[in-house]
Short mmCIF file of C-alpha atoms and ligand atoms in Angstrom, two decimals:
data_model
loop_
_atom_site.label_atom_id
_atom_site.label_comp_id
_atom_site.label_asym_id
_atom_site.label_seq_id
_atom_site.Cartn_x
_atom_site.Cartn_y
_atom_site.Cartn_z
CA MET X 1 -74.26 8.22 40.41
CA ASP X 2 -70.87 8.27 42.33
CA GLU X 3 -69.53 11.83 42.62
CA LEU X 4 -66.20 10.93 41.97
CA ILE X 5 -67.62 9.64 38.42
CA ILE X 6 -69.73 12.86 37.61
CA TYR X 7 -66.50 15.02 38.50
CA LYS X 8 -64.44 13.03 36.08
CA ILE X 9 -67.15 13.21 33.38
CA VAL X 10 -67.65 17.08 33.78
CA LEU X 11 -63.44 17.28 33.47
CA ILE X 12 -63.76 15.37 30.58
CA VAL X 13 -66.30 17.79 28.87
CA MET X 14 -64.23 20.40 29.87
CA PHE X 15 -61.31 19.32 27.88
CA VAL X 16 -63.23 18.21 25.16
CA THR X 17 -65.22 21.31 24.73
CA ALA X 18 -62.41 24.00 25.32
CA PRO X 19 -61.26 23.16 21.86
CA ILE X 20 -64.60 23.80 20.24
CA VAL X 21 -65.42 26.94 21.82
CA PHE X 22 -61.87 28.62 21.04
CA LEU X 23 -62.92 28.02 17.24
CA TYR X 24 -65.85 29.32 17.47
CA LEU X 25 -65.39 32.36 19.18
CA LEU X 26 -62.37 32.92 16.72
CA PHE X 27 -64.86 33.15 13.59
CA PHE X 28 -67.92 34.74 16.13
CA PRO X 29 -66.64 37.03 19.18
CA ALA X 30 -68.91 36.68 22.09
CA PRO X 31 -71.91 39.36 21.42
CA TYR X 32 -71.20 41.69 23.86
CA GLY X 33 -69.20 45.29 24.38
CA ARG X 34 -68.04 46.40 20.53
CA TYR X 35 -69.78 43.02 19.46
CA ALA X 36 -73.13 43.19 20.55
CA ARG X 37 -75.25 42.20 18.00
CA GLN X 38 -78.72 43.79 16.91
CA GLY X 39 -80.66 40.71 16.81
CA LEU X 40 -80.24 39.64 20.49
CA ARG X 41 -83.12 41.65 21.42
CA MET X 42 -83.47 40.06 25.34
CA ARG X 43 -81.11 42.38 26.83
CA ILE X 44 -80.42 43.26 30.62
CA PRO X 45 -78.18 46.26 32.42
CA CYS X 46 -74.41 45.28 31.93
CA ALA X 47 -73.64 45.71 35.46
CA LEU X 48 -76.64 43.40 36.38
CA GLY X 49 -75.23 40.86 33.82
CA TRP X 50 -71.98 40.38 35.52
CA PHE X 51 -73.29 40.36 38.82
CA VAL X 52 -75.39 37.51 38.09
CA MET X 53 -72.89 35.54 36.14
CA GLU X 54 -70.15 35.56 38.56
CA LEU X 55 -71.93 35.26 41.68
CA PRO X 56 -72.23 31.93 41.15
CA ALA X 57 -68.96 30.95 40.95
CA ALA X 58 -68.19 32.38 44.76
CA MET X 59 -70.97 31.27 46.40
CA VAL X 60 -70.58 27.79 44.64
CA MET X 61 -67.02 27.53 45.93
CA LEU X 62 -67.88 28.87 49.29
CA TYR X 63 -70.64 26.36 49.26
CA PHE X 64 -67.64 23.34 48.98
CA PHE X 65 -65.56 25.24 51.90
CA LEU X 66 -68.33 25.33 53.93
CA THR X 67 -69.15 21.63 53.55
CA GLY X 68 -65.86 20.25 53.28
CA PRO X 69 -62.96 19.00 55.62
CA LYS X 70 -61.39 22.51 57.22
CA LEU X 71 -57.84 21.86 56.42
CA THR X 72 -56.03 25.15 56.74
CA ILE X 73 -54.12 25.32 53.69
CA VAL X 74 -57.11 24.95 51.18
CA TYR X 75 -58.72 28.03 52.66
CA CYS X 76 -55.40 29.89 50.81
CA PHE X 77 -57.15 28.85 47.77
CA LEU X 78 -60.60 30.19 48.95
CA ILE X 79 -59.17 33.25 49.78
CA LEU X 80 -57.63 33.63 46.27
CA TRP X 81 -60.61 32.36 44.54
CA GLU X 82 -62.79 35.04 46.55
CA ILE X 83 -60.50 37.94 45.71
CA HIS X 84 -61.07 37.26 42.26
CA TYR X 85 -64.61 36.72 42.10
CA ILE X 86 -65.76 39.48 44.90
CA ASN X 87 -63.63 41.78 42.47
CA ARG X 88 -65.65 40.47 39.14
CA ALA X 89 -69.37 40.08 40.77
CA PHE X 90 -69.46 43.47 43.14
CA ILE X 91 -66.57 45.88 42.30
CA PHE X 92 -66.15 45.38 38.63
CA PRO X 93 -69.88 46.08 37.51
CA LEU X 94 -70.17 49.18 40.10
CA ARG X 95 -67.12 50.73 38.46
CA LEU X 96 -68.74 50.02 34.98
CA PRO X 97 -69.02 53.85 33.87
CA ASN X 98 -72.75 53.07 32.33
CA LEU X 99 -74.27 50.12 34.41
CA PHE X 100 -77.33 50.25 32.61
CA LYS X 101 -75.66 49.44 29.13
CA PRO X 102 -78.07 46.73 27.45
CA MET X 103 -76.14 43.25 27.63
CA PRO X 104 -77.64 40.54 25.63
CA ILE X 105 -79.23 37.72 28.24
CA LEU X 106 -77.06 35.04 26.50
CA ILE X 107 -73.94 36.53 27.79
CA PRO X 108 -75.05 36.04 31.27
CA ILE X 109 -77.20 33.10 30.66
CA MET X 110 -73.51 31.28 29.30
CA GLY X 111 -71.66 32.86 31.84
CA ILE X 112 -73.88 31.32 34.94
CA ILE X 113 -73.59 27.97 33.30
CA PHE X 114 -69.94 28.33 33.15
CA ASN X 115 -69.39 29.38 36.64
CA ILE X 116 -71.55 26.75 38.08
CA ILE X 117 -69.52 23.89 36.08
CA ASN X 118 -66.28 25.47 37.09
CA GLY X 119 -67.31 26.19 40.53
CA TYR X 120 -68.28 22.41 40.93
CA THR X 121 -64.48 21.25 39.49
CA ASN X 122 -62.45 23.54 41.57
CA GLY X 123 -64.92 23.03 44.71
CA MET X 124 -64.85 19.49 44.17
CA ALA X 125 -60.96 19.53 43.53
CA LEU X 126 -59.96 21.13 46.49
CA THR X 127 -62.04 19.91 48.97
CA ARG X 128 -63.27 16.34 47.78
CA ILE X 129 -60.53 15.26 45.24
CA TYR X 130 -56.98 16.00 46.20
CA VAL X 131 -55.42 15.98 49.75
CA TYR X 132 -53.10 19.25 50.27
CA PRO X 133 -50.96 18.63 53.56
CA LEU X 134 -49.62 21.30 55.43
CA SER X 135 -46.30 21.19 53.61
CA TRP X 136 -48.05 22.44 50.39
CA ALA X 137 -47.50 25.81 51.90
CA TYR X 138 -43.94 25.35 51.35
CA ASP X 139 -44.04 23.52 47.66
CA PRO X 140 -42.63 25.45 45.13
CA ARG X 141 -45.75 25.02 42.88
CA PHE X 142 -47.77 26.89 45.73
CA ILE X 143 -45.63 29.70 46.24
CA LEU X 144 -44.63 30.15 42.44
CA GLY X 145 -48.32 29.58 41.49
CA SER X 146 -49.74 32.14 44.06
CA LEU X 147 -47.30 34.82 43.04
CA ILE X 148 -48.31 34.27 39.23
CA PHE X 149 -51.97 34.46 40.49
CA PHE X 150 -51.46 37.63 42.18
CA THR X 151 -48.82 39.51 39.40
CA GLY X 152 -51.93 38.27 36.89
CA PHE X 153 -54.65 39.83 38.79
CA PHE X 154 -52.80 43.02 39.04
CA ILE X 155 -51.96 43.23 35.59
CA ASN X 156 -55.58 42.46 34.78
CA GLN X 157 -56.86 45.32 37.49
CA HIS X 158 -54.58 47.95 36.09
CA ALA X 159 -55.56 47.45 32.26
CA ASP X 160 -59.10 46.99 33.34
CA ASP X 161 -58.62 50.19 35.23
CA ILE X 162 -57.12 51.78 32.19
CA LEU X 163 -60.10 50.85 29.67
CA LEU X 164 -62.84 51.96 32.45
CA LYS X 165 -61.21 55.68 32.99
CA LEU X 166 -60.97 56.03 29.01
CA ARG X 167 -64.82 54.95 28.98
CA LYS X 168 -65.45 57.46 31.54
CA SER X 169 -63.79 60.49 29.89
CA ASN X 170 -65.93 59.42 26.82
CA GLN X 171 -69.15 57.41 27.41
CA ALA X 172 -70.20 57.27 23.54
CA ASP X 173 -66.90 56.18 21.81
CA TYR X 174 -63.89 53.81 22.01
CA GLN X 175 -60.37 55.01 22.09
CA ILE X 176 -56.41 53.85 21.43
CA PRO X 177 -55.93 52.58 25.39
CA VAL X 178 -52.56 53.86 26.41
CA GLY X 179 -50.18 53.46 29.40
CA GLY X 180 -48.83 50.19 31.29
CA LEU X 181 -48.61 47.10 29.07
CA TYR X 182 -50.70 48.73 26.39
CA ARG X 183 -47.33 49.98 25.21
CA TRP X 184 -46.77 46.46 23.72
CA ILE X 185 -50.15 44.58 23.57
CA SER X 186 -53.69 45.40 22.71
CA CYS X 187 -55.20 43.61 25.74
CA PRO X 188 -53.38 43.37 28.95
CA ASN X 189 -56.47 42.75 30.70
CA TYR X 190 -57.11 39.49 29.03
CA PHE X 191 -53.39 39.13 29.69
CA GLY X 192 -53.34 39.24 32.91
CA GLU X 193 -56.68 37.14 33.32
CA ILE X 194 -54.79 34.26 31.79
CA ILE X 195 -51.65 34.30 33.58
CA GLU X 196 -53.82 34.45 36.71
CA TRP X 197 -55.55 31.38 36.08
CA GLY X 198 -52.04 29.79 34.95
CA GLY X 199 -51.12 30.91 38.50
CA TRP X 200 -54.42 29.33 40.06
CA ALA X 201 -53.59 25.84 37.85
CA LEU X 202 -50.28 25.58 38.96
CA ALA X 203 -50.99 26.49 42.77
CA THR X 204 -53.61 23.76 42.64
CA TRP X 205 -51.66 21.35 40.88
CA SER X 206 -55.51 19.96 40.01
CA LEU X 207 -56.65 18.96 36.70
CA ALA X 208 -60.08 21.21 37.49
CA GLY X 209 -57.40 24.21 37.53
CA PHE X 210 -56.08 22.97 34.15
CA ALA X 211 -59.22 22.81 33.17
CA PHE X 212 -60.28 26.18 34.04
CA PHE X 213 -56.69 28.15 32.82
CA ILE X 214 -57.42 26.21 29.26
CA TRP X 215 -60.89 27.30 29.01
CA THR X 216 -59.50 31.09 29.95
CA MET X 217 -57.24 30.84 27.02
CA ALA X 218 -60.10 29.33 24.79
CA ASN X 219 -62.35 32.53 26.01
CA LEU X 220 -59.78 35.08 25.60
CA ILE X 221 -57.37 34.55 22.85
CA PRO X 222 -60.03 34.73 19.84
CA ARG X 223 -61.52 37.81 21.82
CA ALA X 224 -57.96 39.42 22.04
CA LEU X 225 -57.11 38.92 18.26
CA ALA X 226 -60.68 39.78 17.38
CA HIS X 227 -60.20 43.22 19.86
CA HIS X 228 -56.38 43.59 17.97
CA LYS X 229 -58.05 43.45 14.66
CA TRP X 230 -60.77 46.05 15.45
CA TYR X 231 -58.33 48.29 16.69
CA LEU X 232 -56.48 48.17 13.41
CA LYS X 233 -59.43 48.71 11.35
CA THR X 234 -60.95 51.09 13.43
CA PHE X 235 -57.79 53.65 14.24
CA ALA X 236 -55.75 54.46 11.36
CA HIS X 237 -53.00 55.58 13.45
CA TYR X 238 -53.13 52.51 15.99
CA PRO X 239 -49.55 51.65 17.01
CA LYS X 240 -48.16 48.97 14.34
CA ASN X 241 -45.77 47.58 16.89
CA ARG X 242 -48.06 46.73 19.38
CA ASN X 243 -48.73 42.74 19.81
CA VAL X 244 -52.17 41.49 20.28
CA LEU X 245 -52.04 39.60 23.53
CA ILE X 246 -48.63 38.45 24.36
CA PRO X 247 -45.15 41.12 24.25
CA ILE X 248 -42.79 39.73 21.51
CA PHE X 249 -44.78 36.38 20.90
CA LEU X 250 -48.65 37.01 20.02
P1 NDP D 1 -63.26 44.51 27.50
O1 NDP D 1 -61.59 44.96 27.35
O2 NDP D 1 -64.03 44.33 25.88
O3 NDP D 1 -63.94 45.77 27.87
C1 NDP D 1 -64.20 46.28 29.32
C2 NDP D 1 -64.75 47.86 29.61
O4 NDP D 1 -63.84 48.59 29.05
C3 NDP D 1 -65.78 47.76 28.95
O5 NDP D 1 -66.27 48.43 29.61
C4 NDP D 1 -65.78 48.29 27.54
O6 NDP D 1 -66.58 49.07 26.95
C5 NDP D 1 -64.41 49.17 27.88
N1 NDP D 1 -63.68 49.40 26.75
C6 NDP D 1 -62.73 48.37 26.23
N2 NDP D 1 -62.02 48.61 25.27
C7 NDP D 1 -61.95 50.27 25.48
C8 NDP D 1 -61.66 51.45 24.37
N3 NDP D 1 -60.75 51.04 23.43
N4 NDP D 1 -62.00 52.56 24.85
C9 NDP D 1 -63.12 52.82 25.64
N5 NDP D 1 -63.90 51.71 26.26
C10 NDP D 1 -63.11 50.38 26.44
O7 NDP D 1 -63.38 43.21 28.37
P2 NDP D 1 -64.32 42.42 28.45
O8 NDP D 1 -65.60 43.22 28.74
O9 NDP D 1 -64.38 41.34 27.56
O10 NDP D 1 -63.94 41.74 29.78
C11 NDP D 1 -64.29 42.75 31.25
C12 NDP D 1 -63.37 41.84 32.29
O11 NDP D 1 -63.66 40.57 32.28
C13 NDP D 1 -61.71 41.54 31.38
O12 NDP D 1 -60.83 41.69 33.09
C14 NDP D 1 -61.49 39.91 31.47
O13 NDP D 1 -60.47 39.75 31.62
C15 NDP D 1 -62.82 39.55 32.40
N6 NDP D 1 -63.07 38.33 31.50
C16 NDP D 1 -62.86 36.78 31.73
C17 NDP D 1 -63.34 36.06 30.99
C18 NDP D 1 -62.48 34.55 31.55
O14 NDP D 1 -62.99 33.47 30.88
N7 NDP D 1 -62.08 34.07 32.64
C19 NDP D 1 -64.23 35.96 29.89
C20 NDP D 1 -63.97 37.51 29.41
C21 NDP D 1 -63.99 38.49 30.42
P3 NDP D 1 -67.91 48.55 26.17
O15 NDP D 1 -68.52 47.30 26.81
O16 NDP D 1 -68.84 49.59 25.66
O17 NDP D 1 -67.21 47.63 25.02
#
């Protein structure tokens, strides 16, 4: 089958399945971390889980760039993508306080499938589907999108950092996170991640980037709602004025 047709079919599947995943996750949070279910017996160390599920995204994108046309501007996209995924596959897992905490194997399996598909659509878009002239470097969508991407990245990093330090100070239990955007929302790490991929969608101005943004929201909005509900249920003195995910709005 023609490469372009496969790309289009995969994108349509992504757009159609995102709302289904969103609805499913509203009722059944992904079973890792505080929602890991006892019934899921096959488990691997969580650091290994994060590594194997995030690495394909970095590798698939690299493949498309190594085999695609050598246009200077698209290398900026490669850099943004790899900054995120090198952190997520290599640095984030090593910063986990307990590298061996069991993670149901279902999570890395789903993650690998998603990251291969998403790496494929974004790699195709950037190197085979769209043509980005050098003047894209001065386009407001590229400049603003890249700024939004880095803003989201730093919000995500800072919020994850607060959580990982909390976990280090008390390996056994969850605590109420404080500081940074936790003053206003329960899940600034997810807020940052959503902003990041929103910036990516804008900077690349591609359907593949937009599909990834939609999928990130489909994954993380239900998880943020579940976390917020869990905090309120678990801690009687949890700040009542704290929002779920977006300061003031949600
Ligand atoms: P969580 O916020 O659930 O957990 C992150 C880490 O912090 C875990 O080690 C967790 O421990 C620990 N932690 C969380 N809350 C507390 C607390 N209150 N007290 C002490 N420790 C705590 O994030 P995820 O694991 O879901 O995600 C990790 C990263 O991956 C995030 O940056 C997220 O944005 C990103 N991600 C992106 C997705 C996407 O679709 N793009 C999908 C999923 C994640 P424990 O494991 O014990 O719960």
